Short mmCIF file of N, CA, C and O in Angstrom, two decimals:
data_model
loop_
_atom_site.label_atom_id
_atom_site.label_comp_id
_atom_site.label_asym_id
_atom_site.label_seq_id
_atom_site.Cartn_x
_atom_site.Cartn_y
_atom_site.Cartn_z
N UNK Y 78 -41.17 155.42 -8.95
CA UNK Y 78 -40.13 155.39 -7.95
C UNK Y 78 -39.08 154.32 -8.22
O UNK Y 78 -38.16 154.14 -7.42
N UNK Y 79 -39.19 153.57 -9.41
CA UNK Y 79 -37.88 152.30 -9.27
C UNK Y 79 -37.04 153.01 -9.86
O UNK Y 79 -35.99 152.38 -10.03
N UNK Y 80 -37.01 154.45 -10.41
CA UNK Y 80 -35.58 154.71 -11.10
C UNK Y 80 -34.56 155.16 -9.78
O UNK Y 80 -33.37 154.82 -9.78
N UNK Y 81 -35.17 155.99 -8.64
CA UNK Y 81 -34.97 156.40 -7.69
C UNK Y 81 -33.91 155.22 -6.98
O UNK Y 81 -32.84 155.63 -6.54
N UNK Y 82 -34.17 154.12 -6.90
CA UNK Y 82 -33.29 153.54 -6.63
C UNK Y 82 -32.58 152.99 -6.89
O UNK Y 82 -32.15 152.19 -6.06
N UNK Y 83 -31.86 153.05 -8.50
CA UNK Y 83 -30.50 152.54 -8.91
C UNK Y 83 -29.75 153.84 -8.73
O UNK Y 83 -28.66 153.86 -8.16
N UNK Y 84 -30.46 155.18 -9.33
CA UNK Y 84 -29.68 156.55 -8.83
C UNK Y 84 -29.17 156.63 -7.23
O UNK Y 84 -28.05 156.80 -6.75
N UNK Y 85 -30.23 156.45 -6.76
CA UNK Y 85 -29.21 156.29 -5.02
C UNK Y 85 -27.90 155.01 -4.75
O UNK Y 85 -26.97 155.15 -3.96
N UNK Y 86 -28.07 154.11 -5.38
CA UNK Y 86 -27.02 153.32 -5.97
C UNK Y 86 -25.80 153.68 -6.40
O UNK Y 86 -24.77 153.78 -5.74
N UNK Y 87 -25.98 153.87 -7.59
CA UNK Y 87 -24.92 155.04 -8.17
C UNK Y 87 -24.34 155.93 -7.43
O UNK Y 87 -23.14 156.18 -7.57
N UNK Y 88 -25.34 156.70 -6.27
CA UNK Y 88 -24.79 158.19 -6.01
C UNK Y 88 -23.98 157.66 -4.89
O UNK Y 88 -23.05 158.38 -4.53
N UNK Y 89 -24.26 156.07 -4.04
CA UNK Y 89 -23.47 155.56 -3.29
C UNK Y 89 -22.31 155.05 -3.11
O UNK Y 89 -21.66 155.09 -2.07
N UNK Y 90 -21.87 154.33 -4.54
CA UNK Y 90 -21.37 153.82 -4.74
C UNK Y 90 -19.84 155.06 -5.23
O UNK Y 90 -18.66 155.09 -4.90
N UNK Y 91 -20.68 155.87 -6.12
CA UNK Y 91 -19.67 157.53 -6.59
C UNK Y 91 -18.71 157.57 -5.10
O UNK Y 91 -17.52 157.43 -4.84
N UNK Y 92 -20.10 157.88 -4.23
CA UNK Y 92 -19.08 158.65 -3.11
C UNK Y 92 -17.95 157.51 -1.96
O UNK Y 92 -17.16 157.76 -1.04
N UNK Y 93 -18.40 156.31 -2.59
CA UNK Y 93 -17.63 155.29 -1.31
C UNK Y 93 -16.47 155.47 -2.05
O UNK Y 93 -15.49 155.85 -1.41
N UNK Y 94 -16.35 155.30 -3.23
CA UNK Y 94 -14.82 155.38 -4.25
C UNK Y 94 -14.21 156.70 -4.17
O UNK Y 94 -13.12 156.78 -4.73
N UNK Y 95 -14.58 157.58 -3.70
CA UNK Y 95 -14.39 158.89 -3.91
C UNK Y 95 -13.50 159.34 -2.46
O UNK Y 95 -13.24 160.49 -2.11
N UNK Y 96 -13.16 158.20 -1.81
CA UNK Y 96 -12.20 158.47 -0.24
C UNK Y 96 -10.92 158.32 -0.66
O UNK Y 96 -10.62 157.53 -1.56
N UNK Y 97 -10.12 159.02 -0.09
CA UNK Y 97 -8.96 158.93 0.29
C UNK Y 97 -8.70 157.45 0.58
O UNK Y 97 -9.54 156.87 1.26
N UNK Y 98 -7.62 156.76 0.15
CA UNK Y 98 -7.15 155.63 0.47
C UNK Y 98 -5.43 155.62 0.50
O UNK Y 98 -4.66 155.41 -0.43
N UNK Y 99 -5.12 155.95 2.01
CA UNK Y 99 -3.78 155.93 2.45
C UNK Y 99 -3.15 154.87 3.11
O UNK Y 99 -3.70 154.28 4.03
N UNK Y 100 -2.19 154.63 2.75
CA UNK Y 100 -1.55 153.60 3.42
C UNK Y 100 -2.04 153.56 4.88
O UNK Y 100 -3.09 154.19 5.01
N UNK Y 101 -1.42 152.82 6.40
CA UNK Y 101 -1.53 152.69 7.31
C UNK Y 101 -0.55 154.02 7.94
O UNK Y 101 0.15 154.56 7.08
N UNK Y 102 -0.48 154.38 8.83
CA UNK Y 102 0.81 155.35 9.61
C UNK Y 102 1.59 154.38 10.14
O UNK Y 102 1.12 153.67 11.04
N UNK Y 103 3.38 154.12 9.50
CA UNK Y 103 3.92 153.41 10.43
C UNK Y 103 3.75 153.44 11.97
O UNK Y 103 3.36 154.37 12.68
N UNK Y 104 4.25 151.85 12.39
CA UNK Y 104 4.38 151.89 13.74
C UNK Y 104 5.46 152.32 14.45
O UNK Y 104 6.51 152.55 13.85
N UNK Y 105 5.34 152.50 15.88
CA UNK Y 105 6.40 153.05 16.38
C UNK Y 105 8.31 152.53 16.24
O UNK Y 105 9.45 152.99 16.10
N UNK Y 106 7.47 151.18 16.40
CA UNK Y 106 8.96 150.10 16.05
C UNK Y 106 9.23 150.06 14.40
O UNK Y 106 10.32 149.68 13.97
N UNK Y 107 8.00 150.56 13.39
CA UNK Y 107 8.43 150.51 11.94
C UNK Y 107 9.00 151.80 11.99
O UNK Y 107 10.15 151.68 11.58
N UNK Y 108 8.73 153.16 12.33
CA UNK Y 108 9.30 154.57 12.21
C UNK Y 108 10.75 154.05 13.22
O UNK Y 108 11.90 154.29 12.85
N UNK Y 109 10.49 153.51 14.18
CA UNK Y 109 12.32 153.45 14.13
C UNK Y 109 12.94 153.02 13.31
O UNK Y 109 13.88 153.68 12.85
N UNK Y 110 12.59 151.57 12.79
CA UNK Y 110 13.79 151.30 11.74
C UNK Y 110 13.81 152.07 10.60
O UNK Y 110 14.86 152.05 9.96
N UNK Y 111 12.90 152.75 10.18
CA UNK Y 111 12.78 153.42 9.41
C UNK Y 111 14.31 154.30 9.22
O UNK Y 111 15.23 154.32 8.41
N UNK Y 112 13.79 155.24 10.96
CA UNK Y 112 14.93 156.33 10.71
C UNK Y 112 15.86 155.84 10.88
O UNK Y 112 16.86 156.41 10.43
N UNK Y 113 16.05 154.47 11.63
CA UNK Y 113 17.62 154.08 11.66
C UNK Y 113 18.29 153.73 10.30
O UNK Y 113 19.45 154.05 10.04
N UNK Y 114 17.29 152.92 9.26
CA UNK Y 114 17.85 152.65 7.97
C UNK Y 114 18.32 154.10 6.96
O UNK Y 114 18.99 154.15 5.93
N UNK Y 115 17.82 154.92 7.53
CA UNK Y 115 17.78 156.57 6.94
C UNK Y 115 19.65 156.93 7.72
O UNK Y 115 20.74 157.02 7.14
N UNK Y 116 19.44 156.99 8.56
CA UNK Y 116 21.02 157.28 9.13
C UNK Y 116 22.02 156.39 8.60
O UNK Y 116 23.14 156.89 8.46
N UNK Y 117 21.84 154.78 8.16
CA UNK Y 117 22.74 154.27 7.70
C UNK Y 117 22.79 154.99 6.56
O UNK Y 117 23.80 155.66 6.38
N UNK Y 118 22.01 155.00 5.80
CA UNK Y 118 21.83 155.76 4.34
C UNK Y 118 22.98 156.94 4.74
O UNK Y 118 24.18 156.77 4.93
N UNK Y 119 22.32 157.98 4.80
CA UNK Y 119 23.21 159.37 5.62
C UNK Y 119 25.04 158.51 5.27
O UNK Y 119 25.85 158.50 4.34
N UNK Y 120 24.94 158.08 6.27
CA UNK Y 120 26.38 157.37 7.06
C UNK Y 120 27.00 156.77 5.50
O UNK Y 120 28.05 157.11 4.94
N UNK Y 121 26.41 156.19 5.23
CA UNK Y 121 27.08 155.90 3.68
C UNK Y 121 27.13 156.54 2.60
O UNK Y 121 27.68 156.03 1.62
N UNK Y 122 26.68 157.49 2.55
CA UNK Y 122 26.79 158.86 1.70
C UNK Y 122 27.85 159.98 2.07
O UNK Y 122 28.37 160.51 1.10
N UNK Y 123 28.22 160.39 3.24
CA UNK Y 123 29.03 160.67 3.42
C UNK Y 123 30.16 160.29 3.67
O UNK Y 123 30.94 161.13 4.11
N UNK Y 124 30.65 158.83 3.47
CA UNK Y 124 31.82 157.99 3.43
C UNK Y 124 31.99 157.78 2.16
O UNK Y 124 33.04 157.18 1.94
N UNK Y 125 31.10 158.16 0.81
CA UNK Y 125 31.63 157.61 -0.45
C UNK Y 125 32.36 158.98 -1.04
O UNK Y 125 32.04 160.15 -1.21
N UNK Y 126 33.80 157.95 -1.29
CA UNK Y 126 34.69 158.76 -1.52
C UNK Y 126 34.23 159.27 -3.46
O UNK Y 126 33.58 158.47 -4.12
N UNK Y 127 34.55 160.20 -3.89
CA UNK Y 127 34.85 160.49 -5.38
C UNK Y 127 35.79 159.91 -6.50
O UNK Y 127 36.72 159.27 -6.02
N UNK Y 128 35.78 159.96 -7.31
CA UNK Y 128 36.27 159.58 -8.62
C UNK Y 128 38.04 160.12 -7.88
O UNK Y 128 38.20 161.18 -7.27
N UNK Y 129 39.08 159.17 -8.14
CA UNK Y 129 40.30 159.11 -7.47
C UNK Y 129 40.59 159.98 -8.80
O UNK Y 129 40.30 159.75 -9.97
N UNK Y 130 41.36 161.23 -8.11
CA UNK Y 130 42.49 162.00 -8.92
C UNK Y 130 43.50 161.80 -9.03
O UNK Y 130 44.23 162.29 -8.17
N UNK Y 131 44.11 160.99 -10.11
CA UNK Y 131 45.79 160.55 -10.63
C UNK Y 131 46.63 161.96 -11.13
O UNK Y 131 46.03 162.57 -12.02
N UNK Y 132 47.60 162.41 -10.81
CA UNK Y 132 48.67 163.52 -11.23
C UNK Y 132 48.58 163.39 -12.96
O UNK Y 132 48.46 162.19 -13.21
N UNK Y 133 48.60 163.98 -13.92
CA UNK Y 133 48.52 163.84 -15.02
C UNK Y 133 49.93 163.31 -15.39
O UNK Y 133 50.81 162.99 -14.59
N UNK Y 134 49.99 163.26 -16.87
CA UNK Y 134 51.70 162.82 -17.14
C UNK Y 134 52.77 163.85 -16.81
O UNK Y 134 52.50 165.03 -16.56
N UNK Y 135 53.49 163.55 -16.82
CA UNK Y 135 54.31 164.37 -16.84
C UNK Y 135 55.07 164.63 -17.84
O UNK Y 135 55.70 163.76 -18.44
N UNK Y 136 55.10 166.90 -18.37
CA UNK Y 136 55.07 166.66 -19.82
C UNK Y 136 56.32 167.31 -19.81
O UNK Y 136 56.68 167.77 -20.90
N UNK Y 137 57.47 167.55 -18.30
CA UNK Y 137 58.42 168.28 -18.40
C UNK Y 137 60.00 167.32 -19.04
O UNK Y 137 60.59 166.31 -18.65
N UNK Y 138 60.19 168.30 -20.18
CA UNK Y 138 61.97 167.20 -20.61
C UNK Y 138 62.86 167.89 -20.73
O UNK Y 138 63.18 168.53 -21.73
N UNK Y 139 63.40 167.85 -19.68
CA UNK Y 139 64.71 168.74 -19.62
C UNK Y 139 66.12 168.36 -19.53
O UNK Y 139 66.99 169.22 -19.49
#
């Protein structure tokens, strides 16, 4: 019987490592700032303007 108990050892140790390990669920006051930092995001993405378009030369000589 002493092998019996390093195998139950083992088979304990397998399954404690073998969980899911997830962060915490933000809190109510962390999911707000959350989404509020998400809307600034938003908010500044749709204010960035594009690469400025200059008129090309002008190739008329008349």
């Amino acid at each position: 019987m002493p092998i019996l108990r390093p195998l139950f050892l083992c088979a304990a140790l397998l399954i404690a490592s073998c969980r899911d390990k997830e962060p915490p669920a933000p809190t109510s006051a962390e999911s707000a700032q959350l989404n509020e930092a998400e809307e600034m995001l938003n908010g500044l993405a749709q204010n960035e303007e594009g690469p400025e378009q200059s008129p090309g030369p002008s190739n008329s000589s008349e």
